[in-house]
Coordinates of C-alpha atoms in Angstrom, one line a residue:
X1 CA 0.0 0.0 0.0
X2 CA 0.8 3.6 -0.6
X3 CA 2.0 5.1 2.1
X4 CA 0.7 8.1 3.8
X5 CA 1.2 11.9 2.7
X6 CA 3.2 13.5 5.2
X7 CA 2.7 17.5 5.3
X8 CA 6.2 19.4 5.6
X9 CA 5.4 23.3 5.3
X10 CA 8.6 24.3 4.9
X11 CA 8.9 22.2 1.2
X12 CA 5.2 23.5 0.5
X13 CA 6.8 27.1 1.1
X14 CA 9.5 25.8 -1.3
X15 CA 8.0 24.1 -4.0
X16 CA 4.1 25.3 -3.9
X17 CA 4.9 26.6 -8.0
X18 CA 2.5 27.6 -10.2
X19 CA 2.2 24.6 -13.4
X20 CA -0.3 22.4 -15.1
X21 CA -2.3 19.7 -13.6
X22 CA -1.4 17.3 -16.1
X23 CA -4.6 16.0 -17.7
X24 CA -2.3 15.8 -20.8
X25 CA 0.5 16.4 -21.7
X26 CA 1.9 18.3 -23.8
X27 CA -1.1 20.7 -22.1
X28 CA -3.7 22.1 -24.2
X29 CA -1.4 25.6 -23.9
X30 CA 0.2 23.4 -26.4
X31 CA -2.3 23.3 -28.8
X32 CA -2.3 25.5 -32.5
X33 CA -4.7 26.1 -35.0
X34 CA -2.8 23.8 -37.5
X35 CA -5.1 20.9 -36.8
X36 CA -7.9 20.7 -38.4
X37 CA -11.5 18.2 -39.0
X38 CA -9.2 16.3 -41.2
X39 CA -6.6 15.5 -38.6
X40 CA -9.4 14.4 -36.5
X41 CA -10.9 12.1 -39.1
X42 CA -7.6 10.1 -40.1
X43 CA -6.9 9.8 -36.0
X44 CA -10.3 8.0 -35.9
X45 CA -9.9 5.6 -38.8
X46 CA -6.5 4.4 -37.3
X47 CA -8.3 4.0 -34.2
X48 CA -10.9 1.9 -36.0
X49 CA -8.3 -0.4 -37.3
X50 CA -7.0 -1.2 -34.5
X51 CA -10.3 -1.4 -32.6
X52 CA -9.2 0.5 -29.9
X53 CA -12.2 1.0 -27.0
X54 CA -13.8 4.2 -26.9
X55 CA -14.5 7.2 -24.0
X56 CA -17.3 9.9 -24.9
X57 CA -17.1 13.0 -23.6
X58 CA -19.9 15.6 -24.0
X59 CA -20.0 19.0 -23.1
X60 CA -23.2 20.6 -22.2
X61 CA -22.1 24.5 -21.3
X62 CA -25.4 26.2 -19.9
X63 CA -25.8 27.3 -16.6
X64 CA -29.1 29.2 -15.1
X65 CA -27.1 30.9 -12.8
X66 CA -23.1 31.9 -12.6
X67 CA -20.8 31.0 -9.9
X68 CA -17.5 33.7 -10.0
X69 CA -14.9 31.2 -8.8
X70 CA -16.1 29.5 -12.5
X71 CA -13.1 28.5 -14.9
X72 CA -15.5 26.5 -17.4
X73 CA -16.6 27.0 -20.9
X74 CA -20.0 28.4 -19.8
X75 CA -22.7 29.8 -21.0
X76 CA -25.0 31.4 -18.5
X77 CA -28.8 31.7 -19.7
X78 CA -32.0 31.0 -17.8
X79 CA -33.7 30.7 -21.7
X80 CA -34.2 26.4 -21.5
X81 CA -34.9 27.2 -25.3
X82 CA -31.4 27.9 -26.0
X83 CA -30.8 23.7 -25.3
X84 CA -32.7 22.6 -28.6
X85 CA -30.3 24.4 -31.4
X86 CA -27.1 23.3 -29.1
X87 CA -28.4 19.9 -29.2
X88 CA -29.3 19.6 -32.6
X89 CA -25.6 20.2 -33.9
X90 CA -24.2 18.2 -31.2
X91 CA -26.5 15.5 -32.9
X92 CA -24.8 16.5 -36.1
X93 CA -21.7 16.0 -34.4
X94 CA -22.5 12.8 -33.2
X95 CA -23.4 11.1 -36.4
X96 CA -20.3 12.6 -38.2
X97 CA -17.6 11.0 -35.8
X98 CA -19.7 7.9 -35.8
X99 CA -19.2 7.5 -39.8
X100 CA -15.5 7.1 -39.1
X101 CA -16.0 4.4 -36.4
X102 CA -16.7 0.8 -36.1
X103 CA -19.8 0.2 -34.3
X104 CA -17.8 -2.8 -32.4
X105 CA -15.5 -0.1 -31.1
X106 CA -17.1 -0.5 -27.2
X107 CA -17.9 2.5 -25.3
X108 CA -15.8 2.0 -21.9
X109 CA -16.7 5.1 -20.2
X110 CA -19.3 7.9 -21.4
X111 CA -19.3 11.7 -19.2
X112 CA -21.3 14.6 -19.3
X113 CA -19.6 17.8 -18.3
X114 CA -20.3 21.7 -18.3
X115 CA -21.8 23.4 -17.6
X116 CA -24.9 22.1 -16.1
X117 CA -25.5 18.6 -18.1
X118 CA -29.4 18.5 -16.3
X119 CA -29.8 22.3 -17.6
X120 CA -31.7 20.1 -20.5
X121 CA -34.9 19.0 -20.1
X122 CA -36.0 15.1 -19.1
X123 CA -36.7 14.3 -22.7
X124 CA -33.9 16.3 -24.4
X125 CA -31.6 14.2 -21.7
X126 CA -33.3 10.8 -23.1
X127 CA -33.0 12.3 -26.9
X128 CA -29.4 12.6 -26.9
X129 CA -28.7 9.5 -25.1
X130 CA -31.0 7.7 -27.6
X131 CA -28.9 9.4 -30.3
X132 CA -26.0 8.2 -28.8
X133 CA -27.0 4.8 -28.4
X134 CA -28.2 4.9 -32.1
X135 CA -24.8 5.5 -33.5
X136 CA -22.0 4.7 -30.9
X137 CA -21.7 0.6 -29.0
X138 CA -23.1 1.5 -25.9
X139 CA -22.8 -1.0 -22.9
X140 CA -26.3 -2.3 -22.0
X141 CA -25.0 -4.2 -19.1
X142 CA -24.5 -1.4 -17.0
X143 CA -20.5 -2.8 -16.8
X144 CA -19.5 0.8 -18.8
X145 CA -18.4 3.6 -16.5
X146 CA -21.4 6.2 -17.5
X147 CA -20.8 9.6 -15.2
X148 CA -22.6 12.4 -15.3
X149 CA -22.1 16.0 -13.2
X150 CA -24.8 17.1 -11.2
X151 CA -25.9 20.3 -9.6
X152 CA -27.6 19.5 -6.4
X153 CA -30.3 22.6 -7.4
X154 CA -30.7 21.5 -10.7
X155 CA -31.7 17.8 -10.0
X156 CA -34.2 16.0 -7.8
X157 CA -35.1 12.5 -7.3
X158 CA -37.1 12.3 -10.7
X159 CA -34.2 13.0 -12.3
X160 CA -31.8 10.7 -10.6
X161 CA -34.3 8.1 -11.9
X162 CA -33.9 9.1 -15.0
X163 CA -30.4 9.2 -15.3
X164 CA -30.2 5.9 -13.7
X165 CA -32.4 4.7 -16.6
X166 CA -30.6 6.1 -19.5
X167 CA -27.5 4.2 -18.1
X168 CA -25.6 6.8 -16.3
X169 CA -23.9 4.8 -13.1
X170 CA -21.6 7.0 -11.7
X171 CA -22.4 10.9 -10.5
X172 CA -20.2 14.0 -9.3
X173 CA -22.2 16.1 -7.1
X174 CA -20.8 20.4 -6.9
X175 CA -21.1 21.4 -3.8
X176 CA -17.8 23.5 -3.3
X177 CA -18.9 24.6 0.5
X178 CA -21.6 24.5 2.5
X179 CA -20.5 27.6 4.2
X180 CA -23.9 30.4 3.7
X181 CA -21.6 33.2 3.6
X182 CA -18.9 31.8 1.4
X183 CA -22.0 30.6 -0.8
X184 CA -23.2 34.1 -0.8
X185 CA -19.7 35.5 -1.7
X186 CA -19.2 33.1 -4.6
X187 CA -23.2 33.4 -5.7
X188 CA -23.8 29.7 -5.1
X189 CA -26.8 29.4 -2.6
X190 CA -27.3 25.6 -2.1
X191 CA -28.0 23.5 1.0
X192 CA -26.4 21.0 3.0
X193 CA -30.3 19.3 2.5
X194 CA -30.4 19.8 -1.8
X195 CA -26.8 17.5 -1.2
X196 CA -28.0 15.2 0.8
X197 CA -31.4 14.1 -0.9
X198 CA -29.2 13.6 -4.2
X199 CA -26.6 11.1 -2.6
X200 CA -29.3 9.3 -0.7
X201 CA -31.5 9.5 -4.4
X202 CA -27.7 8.2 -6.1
X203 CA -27.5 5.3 -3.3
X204 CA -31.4 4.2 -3.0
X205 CA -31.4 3.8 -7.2
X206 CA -27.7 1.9 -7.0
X207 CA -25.5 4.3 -8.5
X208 CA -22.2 3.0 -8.7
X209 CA -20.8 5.9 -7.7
X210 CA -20.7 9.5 -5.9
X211 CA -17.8 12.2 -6.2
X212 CA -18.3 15.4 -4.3
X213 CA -16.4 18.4 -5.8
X214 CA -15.1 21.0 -2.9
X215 CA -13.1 23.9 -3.0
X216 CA -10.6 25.9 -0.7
X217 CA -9.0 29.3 -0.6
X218 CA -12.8 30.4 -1.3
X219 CA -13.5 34.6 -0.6
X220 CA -14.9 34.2 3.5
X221 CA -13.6 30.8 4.1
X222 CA -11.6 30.0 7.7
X223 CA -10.3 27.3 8.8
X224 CA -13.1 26.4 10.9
X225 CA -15.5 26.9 8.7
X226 CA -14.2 25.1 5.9
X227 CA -13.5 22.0 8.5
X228 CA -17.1 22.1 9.2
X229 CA -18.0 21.8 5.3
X230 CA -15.6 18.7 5.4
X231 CA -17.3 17.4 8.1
X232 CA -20.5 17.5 6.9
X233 CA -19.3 16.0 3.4
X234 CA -17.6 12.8 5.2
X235 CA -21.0 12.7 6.7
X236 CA -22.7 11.3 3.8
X237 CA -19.8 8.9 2.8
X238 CA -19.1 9.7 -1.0
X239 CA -16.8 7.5 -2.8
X240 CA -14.7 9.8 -3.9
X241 CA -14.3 13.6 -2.9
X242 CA -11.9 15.9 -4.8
X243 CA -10.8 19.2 -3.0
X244 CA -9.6 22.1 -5.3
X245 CA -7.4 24.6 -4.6
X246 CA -9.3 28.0 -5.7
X247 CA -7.3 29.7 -8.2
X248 CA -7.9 33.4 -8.3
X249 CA -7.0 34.6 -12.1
X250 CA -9.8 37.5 -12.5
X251 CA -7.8 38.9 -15.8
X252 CA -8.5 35.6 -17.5
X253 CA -12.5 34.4 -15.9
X254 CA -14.2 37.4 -15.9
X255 CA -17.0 35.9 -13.3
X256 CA -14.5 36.1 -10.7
X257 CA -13.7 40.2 -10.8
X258 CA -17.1 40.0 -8.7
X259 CA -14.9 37.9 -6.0
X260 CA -12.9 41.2 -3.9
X261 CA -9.1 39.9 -3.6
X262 CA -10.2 41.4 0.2
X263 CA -12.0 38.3 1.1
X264 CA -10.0 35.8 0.0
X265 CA -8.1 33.7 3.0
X266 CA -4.4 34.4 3.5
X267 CA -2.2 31.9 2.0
X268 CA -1.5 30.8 6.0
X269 CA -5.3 30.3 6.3
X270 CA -5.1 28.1 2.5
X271 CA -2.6 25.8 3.6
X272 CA -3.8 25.1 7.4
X273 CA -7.5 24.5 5.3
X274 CA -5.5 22.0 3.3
X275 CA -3.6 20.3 5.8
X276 CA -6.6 19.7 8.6
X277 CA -9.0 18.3 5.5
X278 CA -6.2 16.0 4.4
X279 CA -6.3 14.5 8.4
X280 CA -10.0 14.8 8.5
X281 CA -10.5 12.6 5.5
X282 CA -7.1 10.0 6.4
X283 CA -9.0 9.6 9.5
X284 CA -12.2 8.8 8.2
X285 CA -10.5 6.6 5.8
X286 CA -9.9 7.8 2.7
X287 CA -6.6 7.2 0.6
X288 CA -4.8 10.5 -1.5
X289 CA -5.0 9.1 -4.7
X290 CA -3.0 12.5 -6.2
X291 CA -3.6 15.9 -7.0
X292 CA -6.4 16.6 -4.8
X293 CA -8.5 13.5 -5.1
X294 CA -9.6 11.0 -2.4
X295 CA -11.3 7.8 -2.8
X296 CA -12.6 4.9 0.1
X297 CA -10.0 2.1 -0.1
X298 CA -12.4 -0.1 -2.8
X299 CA -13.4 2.6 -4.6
X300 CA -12.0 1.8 -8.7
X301 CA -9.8 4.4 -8.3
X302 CA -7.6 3.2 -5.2
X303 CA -7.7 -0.2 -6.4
X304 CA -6.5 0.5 -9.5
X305 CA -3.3 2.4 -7.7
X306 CA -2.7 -0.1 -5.8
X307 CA -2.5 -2.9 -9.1
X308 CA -0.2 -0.3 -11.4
X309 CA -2.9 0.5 -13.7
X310 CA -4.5 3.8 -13.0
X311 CA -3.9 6.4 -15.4
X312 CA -5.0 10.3 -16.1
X313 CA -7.3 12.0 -19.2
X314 CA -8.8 15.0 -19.7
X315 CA -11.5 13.6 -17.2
X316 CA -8.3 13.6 -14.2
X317 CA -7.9 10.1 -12.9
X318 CA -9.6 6.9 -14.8
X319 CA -9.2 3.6 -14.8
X320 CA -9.7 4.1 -19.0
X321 CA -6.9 5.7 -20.1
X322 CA -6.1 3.1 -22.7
X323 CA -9.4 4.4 -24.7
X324 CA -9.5 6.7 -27.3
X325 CA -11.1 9.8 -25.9
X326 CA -13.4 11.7 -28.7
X327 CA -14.9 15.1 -26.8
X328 CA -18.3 16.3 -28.2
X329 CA -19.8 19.2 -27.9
X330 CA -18.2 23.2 -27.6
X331 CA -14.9 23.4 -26.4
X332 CA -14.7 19.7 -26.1
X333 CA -11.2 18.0 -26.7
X334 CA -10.1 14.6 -28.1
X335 CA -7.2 12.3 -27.7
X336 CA -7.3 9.7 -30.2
X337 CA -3.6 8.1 -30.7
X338 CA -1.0 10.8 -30.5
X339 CA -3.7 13.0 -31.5
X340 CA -4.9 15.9 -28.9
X341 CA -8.2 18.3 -30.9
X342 CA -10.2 20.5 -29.7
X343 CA -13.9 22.0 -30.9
X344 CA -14.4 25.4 -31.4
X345 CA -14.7 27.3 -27.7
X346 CA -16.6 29.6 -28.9
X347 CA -20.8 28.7 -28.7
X348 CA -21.9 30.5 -31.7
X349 CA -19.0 30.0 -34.1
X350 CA -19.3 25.9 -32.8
X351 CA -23.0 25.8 -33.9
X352 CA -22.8 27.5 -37.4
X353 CA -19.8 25.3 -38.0
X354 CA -21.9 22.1 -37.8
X355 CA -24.6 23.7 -39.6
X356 CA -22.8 23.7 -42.6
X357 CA -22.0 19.9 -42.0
X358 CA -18.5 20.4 -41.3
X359 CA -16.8 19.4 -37.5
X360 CA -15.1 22.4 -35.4
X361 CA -12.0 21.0 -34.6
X362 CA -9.8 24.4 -34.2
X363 CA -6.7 23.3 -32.5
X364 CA -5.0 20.6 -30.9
X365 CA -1.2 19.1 -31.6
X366 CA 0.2 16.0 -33.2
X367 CA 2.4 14.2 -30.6
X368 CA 6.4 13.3 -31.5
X369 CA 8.6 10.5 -30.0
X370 CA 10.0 13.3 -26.8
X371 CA 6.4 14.3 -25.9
X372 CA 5.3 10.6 -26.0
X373 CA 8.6 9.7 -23.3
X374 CA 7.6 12.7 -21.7
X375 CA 4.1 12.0 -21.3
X376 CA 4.6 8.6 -20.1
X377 CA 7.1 9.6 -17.1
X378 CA 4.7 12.3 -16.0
X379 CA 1.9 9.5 -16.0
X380 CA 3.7 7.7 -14.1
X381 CA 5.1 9.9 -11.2
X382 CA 1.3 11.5 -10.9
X383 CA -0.2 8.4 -10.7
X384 CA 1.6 6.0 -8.8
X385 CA 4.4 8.4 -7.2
X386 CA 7.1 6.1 -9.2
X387 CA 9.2 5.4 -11.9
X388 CA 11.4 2.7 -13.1
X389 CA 13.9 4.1 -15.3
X390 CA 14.2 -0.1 -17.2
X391 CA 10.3 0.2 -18.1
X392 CA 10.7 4.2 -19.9
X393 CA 14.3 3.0 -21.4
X394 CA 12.2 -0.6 -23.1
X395 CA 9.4 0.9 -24.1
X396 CA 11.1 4.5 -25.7
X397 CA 14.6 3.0 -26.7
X398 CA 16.7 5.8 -24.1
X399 CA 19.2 5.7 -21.5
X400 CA 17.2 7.6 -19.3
X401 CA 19.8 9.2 -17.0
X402 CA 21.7 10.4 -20.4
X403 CA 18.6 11.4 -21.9
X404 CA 17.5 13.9 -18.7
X405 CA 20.8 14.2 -18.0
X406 CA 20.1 17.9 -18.0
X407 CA 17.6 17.6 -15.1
X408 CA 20.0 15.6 -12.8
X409 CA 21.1 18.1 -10.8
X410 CA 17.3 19.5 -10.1
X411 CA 16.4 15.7 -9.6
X412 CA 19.3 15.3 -6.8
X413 CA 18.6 18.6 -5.1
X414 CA 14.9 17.5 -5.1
X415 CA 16.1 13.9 -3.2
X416 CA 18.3 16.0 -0.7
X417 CA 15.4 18.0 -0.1
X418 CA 13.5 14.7 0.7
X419 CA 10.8 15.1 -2.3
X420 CA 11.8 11.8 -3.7
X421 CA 14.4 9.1 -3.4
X422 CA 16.2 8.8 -6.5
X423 CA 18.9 5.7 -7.0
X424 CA 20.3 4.0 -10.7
X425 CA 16.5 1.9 -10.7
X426 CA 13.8 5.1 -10.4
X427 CA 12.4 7.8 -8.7
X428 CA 10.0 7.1 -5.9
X429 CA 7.7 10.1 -4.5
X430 CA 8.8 10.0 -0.8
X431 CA 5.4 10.7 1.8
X432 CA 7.0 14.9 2.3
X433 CA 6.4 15.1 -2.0
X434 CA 3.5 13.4 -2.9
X435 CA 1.4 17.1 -2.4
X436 CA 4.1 18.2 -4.5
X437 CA 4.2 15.8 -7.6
X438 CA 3.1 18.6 -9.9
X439 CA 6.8 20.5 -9.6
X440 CA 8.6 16.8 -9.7
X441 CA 6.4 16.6 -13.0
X442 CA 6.9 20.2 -14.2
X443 CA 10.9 19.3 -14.5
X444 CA 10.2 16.9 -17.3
X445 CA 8.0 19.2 -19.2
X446 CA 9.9 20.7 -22.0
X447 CA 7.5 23.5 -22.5
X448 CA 7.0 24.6 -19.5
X449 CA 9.0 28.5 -19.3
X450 CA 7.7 31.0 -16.9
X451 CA 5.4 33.0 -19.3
X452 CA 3.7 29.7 -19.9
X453 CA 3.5 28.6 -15.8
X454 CA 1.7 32.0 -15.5
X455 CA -1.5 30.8 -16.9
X456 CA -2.0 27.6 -14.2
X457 CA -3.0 27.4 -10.7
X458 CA -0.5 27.0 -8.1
X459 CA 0.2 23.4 -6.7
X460 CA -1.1 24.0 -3.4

């Protein structure tokens, strides 16, 4: 088993660096507008020929009301009309990527993200899942992971039973805090009861699975508040709980110049938030799978750490990262291959686009033999806080100390520091790093320069 995280301010002080979270890598600050539909299409017949299994994501961006600490592609609208057009080219969508697939191509794992996925109505919900099932090999045996985000205002137990019946298994609940007065200060009004009546909904209609999404470093948030939120979250026993650090960038999401740089905690106030959750949560059991997740001890997740075989998409950690991932929808982005694409992030120009019959793929990047080496040593220190230097030098065809020989010296000050232990076998993420394994990562990123750093979150 994995041992512990053990917190060591000082090397938070020291290495708390501002760099990407890794869903990909290269990141999608990578990406250029030299890809195109057709680069799409030819990634999805070599996919096809090698029947590689599938992962659907769909991107539904309407919200009925804004939250300012809000990073996503949104669009905020309390017009339900506005659903029918979206959905009719995402239909369009749908049945142009399917022409380039085998229908025995399985779907492994299917998400809806936003947004607010339940902004559309019960029967526009079953419409697109029909359509789905109509043109891509959808599990019927409920063995798929299906997952679907949920705001706790936005759904009720009619709807859980819907969901359940169109084959969703898995849901992620935002809930962020249950603080009133942080919830006032980030416009997100929303009971501990609205919560509550969804997981016990989720459980009662055998839902494989519920994630609960919180967030620290909130405008109004203490210490003691925020422990009380935690508290009340172990409470109802999620599966999995993932607790994001609030990254305050008002000059690149607009919604969060309402959000007064006055209210937000000290960073002090941040990282004792951070290190009581992390004891409330190892005490009620959970295990730090990485990068702000948590999951029970036999949840997927932490089973799949301990075998070797968890990996990270564009959906953070998944037991699926050997499918092809094709992204639907505005803004959405595929990795198909060594291919990384991405839709048009702009609403408008992403409908007319598909209008005209043609896909919005605007950007994305081909992947080369470094990024591939690159991507697999990050991969492996972020999700199993180790590396064996024989399985990179097989698989790639290096010497891997002569090919980072450059990085040695950061690598060494980084063990003497007491990050990692690093001998002629590997690197292993000592229990004082595992916080840290974004800046252990961020040394094998070849892009990664200080103009770029500026537009990511800070580790802790």
């Amino acid at each position: 088993m994995l041992k512990a995280i053990q917190w060591d301010a000082d090397l938070i002080r020291r290495y708390d660096l501002a760099g990407p979270r890794y869903t990909s890598y290269p990141t999608a600050v990578q990406f250029h507008d030299d890809i195109g539909p057709f680069d799409l299409l030819h990634a999805l017949r070599d996919s096809r020929k090698a029947g590689r299994p599938l992962s659907l994501y769909v991107h539904v961006p309407f919200c009925a009301h804004i939250c300012y600490y809000c990073a996503c592609n949104k669009v905020i609208t309390k017009d339900r009309g506005r659903a029918l057009p979206y959905l009719e080219k995402l239909e369009r969508e749908i049945e142009i990527i399917s022409r380039y697939i085998d229908r025995n191509q399985p779907i492994e794992q299917l998400h809806f993200g936003g947004g607010t996925p339940t902004f559309l109505s019960h029967d526009e919900l079953r419409r697109l899942m029909q359509h789905l099932r109509q043109h891509f090999n959808l599990l019927a045996d409920d063995s798929g992971d299906y997952s679907i985000e949920i705001d706790p205002r936005e759904a009720d137990w009619s709807t859980m039973g819907l969901l359940r019946e169109l084959g969703f298994n898995r849901v992620s609940l935002g809930v962020q805090d249950l603080d009133p007065e942080v919830q006032r200060a980030v416009n997100r009004l929303q009971t501990l009861e609205e919560t509550r009546a969804i997981v016990e909904a989720a459980r009662t209609l055998q839902f494989r699975s519920v994630n609960i999404d919180l967030i620290y470093g909130l405008p109004k948030q203490t210490p003691e508040r925020f422990a009380r939120t935690v508290a009340e979250i172990i409470a109802l026993q999620p599966d999995r709980l993932s607790l994001f650090n609030y990254a305050h960038l008002p000059e690149r999401f607009m919604p969060q110049r309402r959000i007064s740089a006055d209210d937000l905690p000290s960073p002090a106030d941040k990282l004792a938030m951070l290190q009581a959750s992390i004891e409330q949560l190892t005490r009620a059991g959970y295990r730090y799978i990485g990068m702000d997740h948590f999951a029970l001890p036999d949840d997927e997740l932490a089973i799949a750490q301990e075998e070797g075989t968890l990996q990270r998409n564009f959906q953070g950690y998944t037991t699926h990262g050997h499918c092809d991932l094709i992204g639907l929808g505005v803004s959405a982005i595929s990795q198909i291959g060594d291919l990384y694409s991405q839709n048009d992030s702009d609403i408008t120009s992403y409908q007319q686009t598909l209008g005209n019959g043609q896909l919005a793929t605007r950007r994305g990047l081909h992947c080369n033999a470094d990024d591939r080496l690159r991507r697999a040593v990050i991969q492996q220190l972020i999700c199993h806080f180790q590396l064996r230097f024989a399985d990179i030098e097989q698989t790639h065809g290096v010497v891997f100390r002569d090919y980072f020989c450059a990085l040695w010296p950061e690598l060494e000050q980084l063990a003497a520091d007491g990050l990692i232990s690093l001998d002629a076998q590997g690197i292993e993420v000592r229990p004082a790093g595992r916080l840290l394994v974004r800046s252990l990562c961020m040394l094998f990123d070849r892009y990664l320069n200080d103009q770029v750093r500026q537009r990511f979150s800070r580790v802790i």
